Amino acid sequence: MAQVNPLPSEQKMQWFEDAKLGVFIHWGIYAVDGISESWAFFNNYISQENYLQQLKGFTAQKYDPQEWVKLIEESGARYTVITSKHHDGVALWDTQAEKGLSTAKDAQVRKDVLTPFIRVVKTSSLKTGLYFSLPDWSHPYYDVRTRTQKRYDIREEPQRWSRFVQFYQTQLDELSRLYTPDLLWFDGDWEHSAKEWKAEETLTLLRRYNPNIIINSRLNSHGDYETPEQGIPVVRPQSRYWELCYTMNDSWGFQHLDKNYKTPNMIVRTLVDCIAMGGNLLLDIGPREDGTIPEEQVAILKELGRWTKKHAEAVYGTRAGVSADYVLEKNAFSKDGKTLYLYLENVKKKLVLSGVSLNKPKSVRVVGSDKKLSFDYAESYVDISLNSIDFDPAVTVIALEFDEKPNFVPFPPLSSTGALEKIAKSKNVEESIRTIAEYTSNGFNLFKGKMNDDASVMDSDLIFASEEVKNWVKKHAEVLHDAHRGIDGNHYAGYSALSADRQTLYLFVEGKPTGPLALKGIKNGVARVRIVGEGSMIGHKVHNKLYWSDRPGIVYIDLPAERLDKNMTVVAVLLDKPIELYREEVKAIENNL
């Protein structure tokens, strides 16, 4: 092996920070019956003996690693991570470690199914990642067997525990020697301390083969990057390097009965969430036991490929953008900071940025086309016309190019003095309604005392120059007559307001969304959702809510195009109690009941 010198941390992590998209692969015997990987027997949903009977049905008879790699590359992913061994202890390679289970020795396939995949990955553009479970609930030397059963206490049998550490380190030595991975993705560290796992010794072992190997944080925080799981972070993680591991439906491995897939639109927007906060998305697929990939998963990967290919410059090598104080849309910077990318999830007429101090853009364009856009710049505001563009069916990207990295500075707080008078006198319908939404979202109750809750009574002094603005205000009197400050842009990418009792959340929707509205970090249950001013009840669905966790899922709200207000739609979300927001850091899942 050629000598490789260790790189400084920033250089070592560069490919990972630039990658933005990886594909996770959970493949194992659990796909035979379509049950939870390892957890099914750990939680006593099935006996360990019956769980391991799936070895007899794992055939991999249609497994084509060339097709897997081709599909992953076409998705736009820059790296892939495959389960070399999950907590059930079944290795996908021909491990020679003492008493280790493997597909080569113990499954119907009687083959090493990992090596053919890694061999193809090594000839591709992808970086090689291996998932490895520290716990091995099937191994006789491991202390934990199930949630309710332990084989022994390591304090009483330290030599037996030492034999297990030797076993798992032998397997890591095999993986390192055979594949020299670029990334090692540990899991299950919560069952023991770093000292018990001999984490430092394990790191030394791995770096002996690859001094620049990247390790995730699940070796008792001895790694290089954080791994939030399933929940899109509400606020940006503190670590510079992070990666959201995420399922397409509710399962990591293939489960025949799990058809609760997110739409391709939702997945593209999840990738954008990660990009805007400076992280990566590690999106999971779960092949069937025969090696075929479910059609729903293929469709999502292909849509990701379409979108990432078209918008490559706004994906790879980008860095976290600015907060919603300056622009409501998710956004990110180019690596040199001279281009700001804005990700639009709505078809609308204009785009406004504030606080761009002393930096006028030199150009504004649509990414993926040669379309240049006209814009106005005055007093640190950038006002961009979107009337002439063809919007992407998922997310449109606008690039603002500057001569140097723009400096965003906070504006003085909004003042309500004279605001309503100015709105009432204006004949610019679009600007007036947008200003009402902005002030309302920021807690200015401009219409308090000016009308009642259905506008059947209005102050005689409230005279509008525009009849259209007046009609819009009357239609939305329910929210405007007594509005309170809304939630910030980390929870909803738009203007919002709350009712006086904080139990109804109002969402202002500009233009036509390309997919469902998304609410993050809402702890409450949703009682009903309707369109303000016309009474239509509309559907919603919650994804990624784990019933045993206090972490909220994402609320997706379907807004029918035929019910949109031509100026701005307002959606009322009735909650089960006064609103509670989740702001905690999203972490790894240590429980899977």
XYZ file of C-alpha atoms in Angstrom:
593
model
C 0.000 0.000 0.000
C 1.344 3.417 -0.972
C 2.153 5.715 1.924
C -0.541 8.361 2.440
C 0.116 11.347 4.656
C -2.601 12.648 6.976
C -4.176 15.907 5.834
C -5.191 18.845 8.016
C -8.802 18.432 9.105
C -10.233 21.051 6.738
C -8.558 19.454 3.724
C -9.554 15.955 4.793
C -13.185 17.003 5.146
C -13.364 19.002 1.901
C -14.815 16.273 -0.318
C -17.428 15.509 2.323
C -18.411 19.149 2.837
C -18.672 19.632 -0.935
C -20.629 16.416 -1.617
C -24.076 17.426 -0.262
C -25.758 14.182 -1.307
C -25.007 10.581 -0.447
C -27.019 7.371 -0.771
C -27.373 5.063 2.220
C -28.080 1.379 1.577
C -29.669 -0.871 4.191
C -29.514 -4.393 2.800
C -29.632 -7.576 4.792
C -31.627 -10.638 5.724
C -34.369 -8.447 7.241
C -35.565 -7.770 3.677
C -36.697 -11.400 3.365
C -39.752 -11.006 5.604
C -39.704 -7.223 5.406
C -39.315 -6.576 9.139
C -37.277 -4.050 11.102
C -33.572 -4.605 10.735
C -32.250 -6.186 13.970
C -34.724 -4.281 16.159
C -37.473 -6.803 15.375
C -35.879 -9.431 17.615
C -34.200 -6.980 19.991
C -37.650 -5.603 20.889
C -39.045 -9.150 21.170
C -41.455 -8.670 18.265
C -40.054 -11.928 16.939
C -37.700 -14.430 18.526
C -34.053 -14.228 17.587
C -34.260 -17.797 16.331
C -37.106 -16.976 13.957
C -35.443 -13.746 12.872
C -32.321 -15.618 11.829
C -34.449 -18.056 9.820
C -34.436 -15.295 7.215
C -30.889 -16.370 6.353
C -32.518 -19.233 4.437
C -34.414 -16.795 2.196
C -31.659 -14.311 1.378
C -30.883 -15.145 -2.268
C -29.532 -11.951 -3.916
C -30.468 -13.748 -7.150
C -31.171 -10.526 -9.108
C -28.426 -8.466 -7.495
C -26.624 -6.276 -10.027
C -24.044 -4.000 -8.369
C -23.369 -2.280 -11.701
C -27.003 -1.158 -11.847
C -26.917 -0.015 -8.227
C -23.874 2.161 -8.778
C -25.232 3.551 -12.031
C -28.479 4.554 -10.330
C -26.674 6.125 -7.377
C -24.388 8.128 -9.673
C -27.358 9.257 -11.756
C -29.089 10.520 -8.593
C -26.342 13.101 -8.206
C -24.903 11.495 -5.082
C -21.185 11.910 -4.511
C -20.779 9.084 -2.004
C -22.538 5.952 -0.834
C -22.677 4.158 2.502
C -23.727 0.491 2.673
C -24.469 -1.651 5.718
C -21.551 -4.033 5.976
C -23.159 -5.441 9.156
C -26.189 -4.302 11.146
C -26.888 -4.979 14.830
C -28.100 -8.500 13.936
C -24.477 -9.430 13.286
C -24.896 -10.761 9.743
C -21.898 -9.593 7.728
C -22.328 -9.037 3.995
C -18.681 -9.971 3.388
C -16.910 -13.265 4.055
C -15.705 -12.415 7.541
C -13.190 -14.749 9.135
C -13.616 -13.259 12.599
C -14.379 -15.838 15.278
C -18.021 -16.982 15.424
C -19.201 -14.231 13.090
C -22.324 -14.705 10.965
C -22.144 -13.904 7.253
C -24.070 -14.216 4.014
C -21.112 -16.137 2.595
C -21.315 -18.913 5.180
C -24.811 -18.796 6.622
C -27.299 -17.434 4.047
C -28.910 -19.199 1.104
C -26.863 -17.073 -1.298
C -23.587 -18.515 0.095
C -21.703 -15.508 -1.271
C -19.893 -12.398 -0.215
C -22.303 -9.743 -1.529
C -20.368 -6.689 -0.318
C -17.181 -7.049 -2.364
C -18.887 -6.934 -5.798
C -20.563 -3.641 -4.887
C -17.439 -2.006 -3.446
C -15.422 -3.150 -6.453
C -17.793 -1.257 -8.787
C -17.928 1.788 -6.494
C -14.140 1.995 -6.615
C -14.277 2.355 -10.408
C -16.948 5.070 -10.235
C -17.028 8.736 -9.227
C -18.390 7.840 -5.785
C -16.566 7.866 -2.475
C -16.814 4.589 -0.532
C -18.601 4.511 2.817
C -19.197 1.513 5.076
C -21.788 1.310 7.837
C -20.643 -0.862 10.734
C -22.615 -1.759 13.848
C -20.611 -1.798 17.048
C -23.171 -3.971 18.870
C -23.644 -7.530 17.625
C -26.746 -8.865 19.319
C -26.212 -12.347 17.849
C -22.600 -12.849 18.881
C -21.882 -15.100 21.899
C -19.185 -12.710 23.165
C -21.455 -9.648 23.161
C -23.167 -8.856 26.454
C -26.572 -7.616 25.195
C -28.934 -10.055 23.479
C -32.317 -8.280 23.464
C -34.018 -5.424 25.264
C -34.829 -7.765 28.143
C -31.955 -10.255 28.016
C -28.224 -10.003 28.668
C -25.708 -12.793 28.231
C -23.464 -11.531 31.017
C -22.253 -8.479 32.937
C -18.958 -7.170 31.581
C -17.857 -6.201 35.102
C -18.096 -9.845 36.067
C -16.663 -11.279 32.837
C -14.192 -8.683 31.511
C -12.249 -11.295 29.549
C -15.343 -12.262 27.591
C -15.920 -8.596 26.760
C -12.293 -8.285 25.668
C -12.848 -11.183 23.276
C -15.784 -9.293 21.748
C -13.708 -6.117 21.312
C -11.062 -8.230 19.614
C -13.796 -9.730 17.409
C -15.254 -6.425 16.212
C -11.807 -4.887 15.701
C -10.842 -7.942 13.644
C -13.847 -7.282 11.422
C -12.867 -3.615 11.040
C -9.359 -4.725 10.152
C -10.828 -6.991 7.456
C -12.982 -4.188 6.027
C -10.066 -1.753 6.040
C -7.696 -4.208 4.402
C -10.213 -5.319 1.768
C -11.814 -1.994 0.853
C -9.849 0.983 2.292
C -13.082 2.978 2.791
C -13.156 6.762 2.539
C -15.759 6.917 5.311
C -16.720 4.669 8.220
C -20.277 5.062 9.531
C -20.531 3.630 13.047
C -23.802 2.917 14.825
C -24.895 1.651 18.234
C -22.244 3.301 20.395
C -24.844 4.120 23.075
C -24.636 0.629 24.577
C -21.116 1.156 25.945
C -18.623 3.869 26.823
C -15.711 4.955 24.655
C -13.397 3.244 27.120
C -15.312 -0.034 26.882
C -15.361 0.100 23.080
C -11.652 1.047 23.092
C -12.555 3.852 20.735
C -9.092 5.406 20.535
C -7.565 2.045 19.682
C -10.223 1.532 17.002
C -9.472 4.920 15.430
C -5.770 4.081 15.344
C -6.573 0.789 13.595
C -8.649 2.491 10.904
C -6.129 5.266 10.287
C -3.379 2.742 9.827
C -5.014 1.820 6.518
C -6.290 5.284 5.608
C -4.913 8.243 7.598
C -7.601 10.456 6.042
C -10.596 8.243 6.698
C -13.681 10.195 7.782
C -15.548 8.860 10.812
C -19.080 9.798 11.838
C -19.866 10.895 15.395
C -21.238 7.551 16.575
C -18.050 6.291 18.181
C -18.887 8.075 21.414
C -18.239 11.464 19.760
C -14.784 10.468 18.525
C -15.693 11.186 14.907
C -15.508 14.038 12.415
C -19.142 14.985 11.844
C -22.602 14.939 13.399
C -25.387 12.616 12.208
C -28.896 13.873 12.943
C -31.394 11.153 12.082
C -34.800 11.315 10.379
C -35.722 14.838 11.564
C -34.678 17.758 9.366
C -32.962 20.154 11.787
C -35.051 23.184 12.694
C -31.936 25.231 13.304
C -28.525 24.651 11.837
C -26.458 22.097 13.814
C -23.538 23.570 15.718
C -20.961 21.371 14.022
C -19.524 22.670 10.759
C -19.795 19.181 9.296
C -23.071 17.309 9.536
C -25.241 14.896 7.617
C -28.947 14.077 7.880
C -29.621 10.353 7.428
C -33.141 10.007 6.122
C -35.556 7.386 4.848
C -37.785 7.684 1.786
C -40.664 6.009 3.634
C -40.716 4.957 7.310
C -38.206 2.119 7.056
C -34.459 1.736 6.572
C -34.533 -1.766 5.142
C -37.090 -3.060 2.635
C -40.507 -3.648 4.145
C -43.211 -4.994 1.840
C -46.044 -3.214 3.641
C -44.465 0.212 4.044
C -45.882 2.304 1.215
C -45.742 5.587 3.139
C -43.277 7.207 0.751
C -42.494 10.867 0.683
C -42.922 12.363 -2.772
C -39.925 13.160 -4.971
C -40.813 16.846 -4.470
C -40.521 16.445 -0.684
C -37.140 14.738 -1.003
C -35.709 17.427 -3.302
C -36.839 20.055 -0.817
C -35.255 18.088 2.040
C -31.962 18.163 0.144
C -32.378 21.936 -0.215
C -32.970 22.210 3.547
C -29.647 20.482 4.158
C -27.787 22.559 1.572
C -29.140 25.814 3.016
C -27.886 24.866 6.485
C -24.483 23.742 5.219
C -25.000 20.006 5.645
C -25.408 16.823 3.626
C -28.354 14.531 2.969
C -27.663 10.794 3.237
C -30.793 9.364 1.644
C -31.595 5.719 2.288
C -32.674 2.963 -0.060
C -33.643 -0.546 1.028
C -33.229 -3.205 -1.688
C -35.324 -6.361 -1.636
C -33.665 -9.603 -0.587
C -33.148 -10.536 -4.248
C -31.168 -7.342 -4.836
C -33.780 -5.367 -6.767
C -34.568 -1.807 -5.727
C -38.250 -0.865 -5.240
C -39.713 1.217 -8.056
C -40.746 4.037 -5.695
C -37.131 4.418 -4.571
C -35.846 4.388 -8.138
C -38.311 7.149 -9.063
C -37.124 9.358 -6.201
C -33.465 8.856 -7.120
C -34.177 9.693 -10.750
C -35.980 12.925 -9.828
C -33.062 13.863 -7.583
C -30.795 13.204 -10.541
C -32.835 15.442 -12.812
C -32.808 18.269 -10.281
C -29.165 18.016 -9.194
C -27.911 17.801 -12.775
C -29.819 20.942 -13.745
C -28.728 22.848 -10.618
C -25.273 21.358 -9.980
C -23.589 24.694 -9.283
C -26.166 25.407 -6.541
C -25.638 21.995 -4.928
C -22.015 20.888 -4.816
C -19.435 22.929 -2.957
C -21.999 25.336 -1.547
C -21.943 26.748 1.963
C -24.712 27.731 4.391
C -26.730 30.816 3.480
C -28.162 33.759 5.400
C -31.078 33.704 7.838
C -34.733 34.378 7.148
C -34.195 37.895 8.544
C -32.904 38.818 5.086
C -34.722 36.489 2.721
C -37.589 34.069 3.353
C -36.413 31.531 0.802
C -33.850 28.892 1.659
C -30.468 29.958 0.322
C -26.792 29.089 0.153
C -23.505 30.666 -0.915
C -21.016 29.428 -3.469
C -17.715 28.354 -1.930
C -16.086 31.717 -2.667
C -19.099 33.536 -1.225
C -19.623 35.674 -4.323
C -22.811 33.966 -5.489
C -25.957 33.624 -3.394
C -28.363 30.904 -4.496
C -32.048 31.270 -3.641
C -34.233 28.153 -3.735
C -37.837 28.912 -4.683
C -40.572 26.435 -3.754
C -43.376 28.691 -5.026
C -44.229 30.072 -8.442
C -44.539 33.806 -7.814
C -44.036 37.200 -9.376
C -41.179 38.715 -7.393
C -38.438 38.075 -4.878
C -37.185 40.518 -2.254
C -33.970 40.519 -0.215
C -33.158 43.011 2.516
C -29.998 44.073 4.301
C -27.601 43.661 1.356
C -25.423 46.497 2.595
C -23.280 48.309 0.028
C -23.361 45.334 -2.342
C -25.350 45.666 -5.512
C -25.534 42.382 -7.452
C -23.744 42.511 -10.768
C -26.217 40.032 -12.235
C -29.224 37.913 -11.375
C -29.980 34.740 -13.339
C -31.914 31.494 -13.322
C -29.689 28.475 -12.639
C -29.948 25.780 -15.279
C -30.783 28.231 -18.058
C -29.302 31.299 -19.710
C -32.120 33.504 -18.425
C -31.012 36.848 -16.949
C -33.433 38.649 -14.654
C -34.107 42.325 -14.187
C -33.874 43.717 -10.664
C -33.952 46.943 -8.681
C -31.484 47.812 -5.944
C -32.073 50.629 -3.491
C -31.344 51.210 0.183
C -29.965 47.695 0.642
C -33.063 46.059 -0.876
C -32.882 43.828 -3.932
C -36.215 43.491 -5.747
C -36.217 40.797 -8.464
C -38.925 40.340 -11.076
C -39.848 36.699 -11.735
C -42.589 37.269 -14.299
C -40.672 35.941 -17.289
C -39.138 32.697 -16.022
C -40.011 29.039 -16.445
C -40.218 27.619 -12.923
C -38.797 24.203 -12.127
C -41.496 21.660 -11.149
C -39.734 21.078 -7.817
C -37.432 23.941 -6.805
C -36.305 26.868 -8.967
C -32.889 28.347 -8.204
C -31.983 32.013 -8.660
C -28.322 33.057 -8.580
C -27.269 36.535 -7.427
C -23.687 37.254 -8.426
C -21.578 39.865 -6.650
C -18.094 41.261 -7.197
C -17.276 40.249 -3.639
C -19.054 38.377 -0.882
C -22.087 40.476 0.102
C -22.314 41.862 3.589
C -25.727 41.372 5.169
C -26.492 43.668 8.081
C -29.610 43.820 10.283
C -32.110 46.498 9.390
C -33.539 48.744 12.088
C -36.683 47.140 13.550
C -39.910 47.736 11.666
C -42.048 50.584 12.934
C -45.812 50.621 12.698
C -45.952 54.401 12.717
C -47.734 55.460 9.552
C -47.561 51.949 8.086
C -51.311 51.411 7.762
C -51.864 54.867 6.290
C -49.204 54.189 3.677
C -50.743 50.816 2.800
C -54.218 52.293 2.522
C -53.071 55.052 0.177
C -51.103 52.736 -2.127
C -52.542 51.425 -5.377
C -49.821 48.786 -5.681
C -51.840 45.707 -4.754
C -48.976 43.236 -4.659
C -46.713 45.463 -2.580
C -49.481 46.421 -0.157
C -50.537 42.864 0.581
C -46.967 41.696 0.957
C -46.305 44.561 3.398
C -49.383 43.620 5.435
C -48.097 40.028 5.650
C -44.610 41.189 6.657
C -45.856 43.500 9.415
C -48.339 40.931 10.676
C -45.684 38.210 10.787
C -43.449 40.510 12.846
C -46.105 41.108 15.463
C -47.596 44.413 14.330
C -51.325 44.261 14.713
C -52.064 46.987 12.168
C -55.815 46.392 12.021
C -56.534 45.960 15.740
C -59.538 48.110 16.602
C -60.086 48.901 12.919
C -62.476 46.033 12.186
C -64.087 43.005 13.755
C -63.320 39.369 13.009
C -65.359 39.136 9.796
C -64.990 42.798 8.694
C -68.731 43.337 8.949
C -67.775 46.336 11.068
C -64.904 48.520 9.819
C -63.552 51.841 11.005
C -64.941 54.608 8.818
C -61.470 56.152 8.695
C -60.065 53.022 7.059
C -60.269 53.990 3.398
C -58.270 52.094 0.755
C -57.119 53.559 -2.542
C -57.298 50.031 -3.977
C -60.582 48.154 -3.845
C -58.653 44.924 -4.400
C -56.532 45.463 -1.297
C -59.656 46.318 0.706
C -61.377 43.116 -0.418
C -58.308 41.041 0.464
C -58.154 42.598 3.934
C -61.857 41.939 4.505
C -61.524 38.347 3.309
C -58.747 37.744 5.826
C -60.190 39.740 8.712
C -60.165 36.608 10.866
C -56.400 36.798 11.188
C -55.774 40.513 10.619
C -58.203 41.921 13.210
C -56.154 40.531 16.120
C -52.939 39.022 14.780
C -49.898 38.150 16.872
C -46.281 37.505 15.923
C -45.798 34.355 13.908
C -43.126 31.650 13.931
C -39.686 32.196 12.438
C -38.377 31.038 9.074
C -36.755 27.927 10.536
C -40.220 26.460 11.098
C -41.988 27.779 7.995
C -40.389 29.402 4.950
C -42.820 32.284 4.722
C -44.771 34.855 6.674
C -47.013 33.627 9.492
C -49.118 34.819 12.425
C -50.775 33.430 15.528
C -54.230 33.923 17.002
C -54.564 35.588 20.399
C -54.850 32.185 22.137
C -51.831 30.901 20.153
C -53.788 27.855 19.082
C -54.310 28.802 15.431
C -51.275 29.260 13.225
C -51.811 31.284 10.056
C -49.533 30.693 7.072
C -49.247 33.317 4.331
C -48.611 31.682 0.969
C -47.185 33.695 -1.912
C -47.961 32.461 -5.394
C -48.428 28.791 -6.215
C -46.457 26.164 -4.258
C -44.822 23.401 -6.310
C -45.642 20.896 -3.574
C -47.219 20.755 -0.116
C -46.507 23.434 2.469
C -44.042 22.210 5.091
C -44.025 22.931 8.836
C -41.011 21.861 10.899
C -40.625 21.609 14.640
C -44.286 21.902 15.654
C -44.782 19.803 18.788
C -48.564 20.075 18.633
C -51.071 17.789 17.052
C -52.979 19.313 14.137
C -56.765 19.269 14.568
C -57.700 20.648 11.157
C -56.421 22.852 8.342
C -58.501 25.244 6.265
C -58.203 28.162 3.860
C -59.010 31.486 5.478
C -61.859 33.499 4.026
C -63.527 30.717 2.098
C -63.825 27.826 4.530
C -62.283 24.946 2.554
C -60.931 22.145 4.733
C -57.713 20.778 3.274
C -55.591 17.717 3.930
C -52.356 17.337 5.808
C -49.944 14.506 6.519
C -47.156 14.084 9.046
C -43.929 12.350 8.015
C -41.083 11.150 10.224
C -42.964 11.332 13.519
C -41.621 8.520 15.666
C -44.297 7.541 18.166
C -41.828 6.853 20.960
C -39.921 10.125 20.529
C -40.837 13.689 21.519
C -39.263 14.893 18.271
C -42.022 16.211 16.003
C -42.431 15.096 12.436
C -42.854 17.366 9.423
C -46.395 18.542 8.740
C -47.105 18.629 4.997
C -50.212 20.527 3.909
C -51.774 20.035 0.488
C -53.021 23.328 -0.920
C -55.260 22.823 -3.991
C -54.219 25.089 -6.865
C -57.823 25.899 -7.718
C -58.377 27.388 -4.241
C -55.414 29.776 -4.241
C -56.038 33.490 -3.722
C -54.616 35.365 -6.704
C -52.841 37.832 -4.403
C -51.867 35.819 -1.331
C -53.477 32.761 0.261
C -53.750 32.374 4.027
C -54.002 28.918 5.584
C -55.256 28.397 9.146
C -53.760 25.478 11.097
C -55.805 24.684 14.204
C -53.619 23.072 16.855
C -54.619 20.844 19.772
C -53.330 23.399 22.288
C -51.312 26.642 22.299
C -48.340 26.270 19.990
C -45.164 24.620 21.253
C -42.025 24.729 19.138
C -39.201 22.208 19.041
C -35.760 23.807 18.860
C -33.556 21.082 20.305
C -30.711 19.588 18.318
C -31.754 16.534 16.296
C -29.541 13.581 17.244
C -29.057 9.912 16.515
C -31.874 7.514 17.381
C -30.921 5.256 20.279
C -34.255 3.509 20.587
C -36.465 1.868 18.024
C -39.453 0.333 19.738
